[in-house]
């Protein structure tokens, strides 16, 4: 006598499929019984803090945004114009052999790159200097660097 072609795992898989199909049908019938929602019930609003809510926003809190103010991507470099182009600072690092260093601006406390070509006087670390800033390829550079006596 030949064995049945149906095995226990096949029966189990078929039972799972049938059960899943019945659950799906039950959910479908439940949705039909609830009825369809109106369009107004499906609308979601966003408040001024970016949170979703079902109530419309308050028109008194509306803020007008100009199209020109919206920046997409990386913002452009904005050069800040200083009233006094001559600045003062302290040399924090300078390498004579490589010909570059850094000056710490006394007003803004920013570190500014300085190259040997931008020097008027010889400088060393901890010297007090006056300088101008010019924008280079990689950022601000100190030029016309002079010692303050």
C-alpha positions as a Python dict, from the first residue, in 0.01 Angstrom:
ca = {
    (1, 'X'): (0, 0, 0),
    (2, 'X'): (127, 346, -89),
    (3, 'X'): (157, 626, 161),
    (4, 'X'): (-57, 934, 136),
    (5, 'X'): (112, 1223, -45),
    (6, 'X'): (-12, 1465, 217),
    (7, 'X'): (232, 1518, 504),
    (8, 'X'): (184, 1682, 840),
    (9, 'X'): (376, 2001, 743),
    (10, 'X'): (169, 2045, 426),
    (11, 'X'): (-152, 2022, 627),
    (12, 'X'): (-18, 2273, 877),
    (13, 'X'): (73, 2522, 601),
    (14, 'X'): (-271, 2488, 444),
    (15, 'X'): (-439, 2542, 781),
    (16, 'X'): (-232, 2860, 836),
    (17, 'X'): (-330, 2991, 491),
    (18, 'X'): (-699, 2925, 559),
    (19, 'X'): (-679, 3094, 900),
    (20, 'X'): (-504, 3401, 752),
    (21, 'X'): (-766, 3425, 477),
    (22, 'X'): (-1050, 3410, 732),
    (23, 'X'): (-886, 3685, 942),
    (24, 'X'): (-849, 3905, 634),
    (25, 'X'): (-1216, 3854, 544),
    (26, 'X'): (-1320, 3936, 902),
    (27, 'X'): (-1122, 4266, 894),
    (28, 'X'): (-1278, 4352, 558),
    (29, 'X'): (-1629, 4292, 694),
    (30, 'X'): (-1549, 4500, 1003),
    (31, 'X'): (-1439, 4796, 789),
    (32, 'X'): (-1757, 4768, 582),
    (33, 'X'): (-1967, 4764, 899),
    (34, 'X'): (-1800, 5082, 1032),
    (35, 'X'): (-1887, 5270, 717),
    (36, 'X'): (-1677, 5522, 529),
    (37, 'X'): (-1538, 5833, 695),
    (38, 'X'): (-1609, 6175, 560),
    (39, 'X'): (-1332, 6381, 403),
    (40, 'X'): (-1335, 6622, 697),
    (41, 'X'): (-1271, 6336, 940),
    (42, 'X'): (-962, 6234, 744),
    (43, 'X'): (-795, 6579, 738),
    (44, 'X'): (-502, 6633, 974),
    (45, 'X'): (-360, 6977, 1058),
    (46, 'X'): (-17, 7079, 1181),
    (47, 'X'): (16, 7335, 1461),
    (48, 'X'): (287, 7603, 1498),
    (49, 'X'): (514, 7358, 1683),
    (50, 'X'): (501, 7096, 1407),
    (51, 'X'): (264, 6858, 1592),
    (52, 'X'): (-31, 6691, 1417),
    (53, 'X'): (-378, 6781, 1542),
    (54, 'X'): (-739, 6737, 1431),
    (55, 'X'): (-834, 7101, 1495),
    (56, 'X'): (-759, 7373, 1238),
    (57, 'X'): (-481, 7619, 1327),
    (58, 'X'): (-555, 7955, 1488),
    (59, 'X'): (-542, 8223, 1214),
    (60, 'X'): (-412, 8484, 1465),
    (61, 'X'): (-90, 8284, 1507),
    (62, 'X'): (-22, 8273, 1136),
    (63, 'X'): (327, 8385, 1032),
    (64, 'X'): (391, 8509, 680),
    (65, 'X'): (703, 8364, 517),
    (66, 'X'): (851, 8521, 208),
    (67, 'X'): (962, 8290, -70),
    (68, 'X'): (1303, 8462, -87),
    (69, 'X'): (1374, 8376, 280),
    (70, 'X'): (1354, 8000, 221),
    (71, 'X'): (1699, 7846, 169),
    (72, 'X'): (1727, 7501, 21),
    (73, 'X'): (2067, 7339, 62),
    (74, 'X'): (2379, 7489, 212),
    (75, 'X'): (2344, 7860, 288),
    (76, 'X'): (2574, 8094, 98),
    (77, 'X'): (2872, 8242, 282),
    (78, 'X'): (2781, 8582, 408),
    (79, 'X'): (3074, 8815, 457),
    (80, 'X'): (3033, 9026, 767),
    (81, 'X'): (3159, 9378, 720),
    (82, 'X'): (3357, 9504, 1015),
    (83, 'X'): (3368, 9874, 1097),
    (84, 'X'): (3745, 9865, 1154),
    (85, 'X'): (3931, 9662, 888),
    (86, 'X'): (4251, 9670, 1097),
    (87, 'X'): (4241, 9414, 1375),
    (88, 'X'): (4465, 9324, 1662),
    (89, 'X'): (4552, 8987, 1800),
    (90, 'X'): (4810, 8747, 1939),
    (91, 'X'): (5014, 8493, 1742),
    (92, 'X'): (4918, 8154, 1889),
    (93, 'X'): (5128, 7941, 1655),
    (94, 'X'): (5382, 8010, 1382),
    (95, 'X'): (5609, 7760, 1205),
    (96, 'X'): (5906, 7937, 1041),
    (97, 'X'): (6014, 7633, 841),
    (98, 'X'): (5670, 7580, 683),
    (99, 'X'): (5581, 7949, 669),
    (100, 'X'): (5235, 7953, 823),
    (101, 'X'): (5063, 8000, 1156),
    (102, 'X'): (4753, 8126, 1336),
    (103, 'X'): (4655, 8452, 1501),
    (104, 'X'): (4386, 8475, 1768),
    (105, 'X'): (4173, 8785, 1711),
    (106, 'X'): (4146, 8986, 2035),
    (107, 'X'): (3788, 9103, 1961),
    (108, 'X'): (3614, 8793, 1831),
    (109, 'X'): (3854, 8530, 1974),
    (110, 'X'): (3854, 8362, 1630),
    (111, 'X'): (4164, 8187, 1504),
    (112, 'X'): (4279, 8330, 1168),
    (113, 'X'): (4525, 8162, 933),
    (114, 'X'): (4838, 8359, 842),
    (115, 'X'): (5091, 8275, 569),
    (116, 'X'): (5447, 8396, 529),
    (117, 'X'): (5342, 8594, 218),
    (118, 'X'): (5102, 8805, 430),
    (119, 'X'): (5372, 8923, 673),
    (120, 'X'): (5527, 9269, 682),
    (121, 'X'): (5737, 9206, 998),
    (122, 'X'): (5890, 8884, 1130),
    (123, 'X'): (5658, 8727, 1391),
    (124, 'X'): (5693, 8464, 1663),
    (125, 'X'): (5448, 8297, 1901),
    (126, 'X'): (5285, 8524, 2164),
    (127, 'X'): (5366, 8843, 1965),
    (128, 'X'): (5100, 9115, 1959),
    (129, 'X'): (5018, 9203, 1597),
    (130, 'X'): (4783, 9412, 1387),
    (131, 'X'): (4641, 9268, 1063),
    (132, 'X'): (4366, 9279, 803),
    (133, 'X'): (4144, 8988, 699),
    (134, 'X'): (4094, 8879, 341),
    (135, 'X'): (3886, 8583, 228),
    (136, 'X'): (4099, 8310, 73),
    (137, 'X'): (4008, 7981, -95),
    (138, 'X'): (3959, 7798, 233),
    (139, 'X'): (3842, 8085, 454),
    (140, 'X'): (3971, 8404, 617),
    (141, 'X'): (4342, 8482, 595),
    (142, 'X'): (4540, 8745, 785),
    (143, 'X'): (4737, 8985, 561),
    (144, 'X'): (4952, 9293, 621),
    (145, 'X'): (5061, 9149, 957),
    (146, 'X'): (5270, 9399, 1159),
    (147, 'X'): (5417, 9381, 1507),
    (148, 'X'): (5269, 9615, 1769),
    (149, 'X'): (5545, 9769, 1983),
}
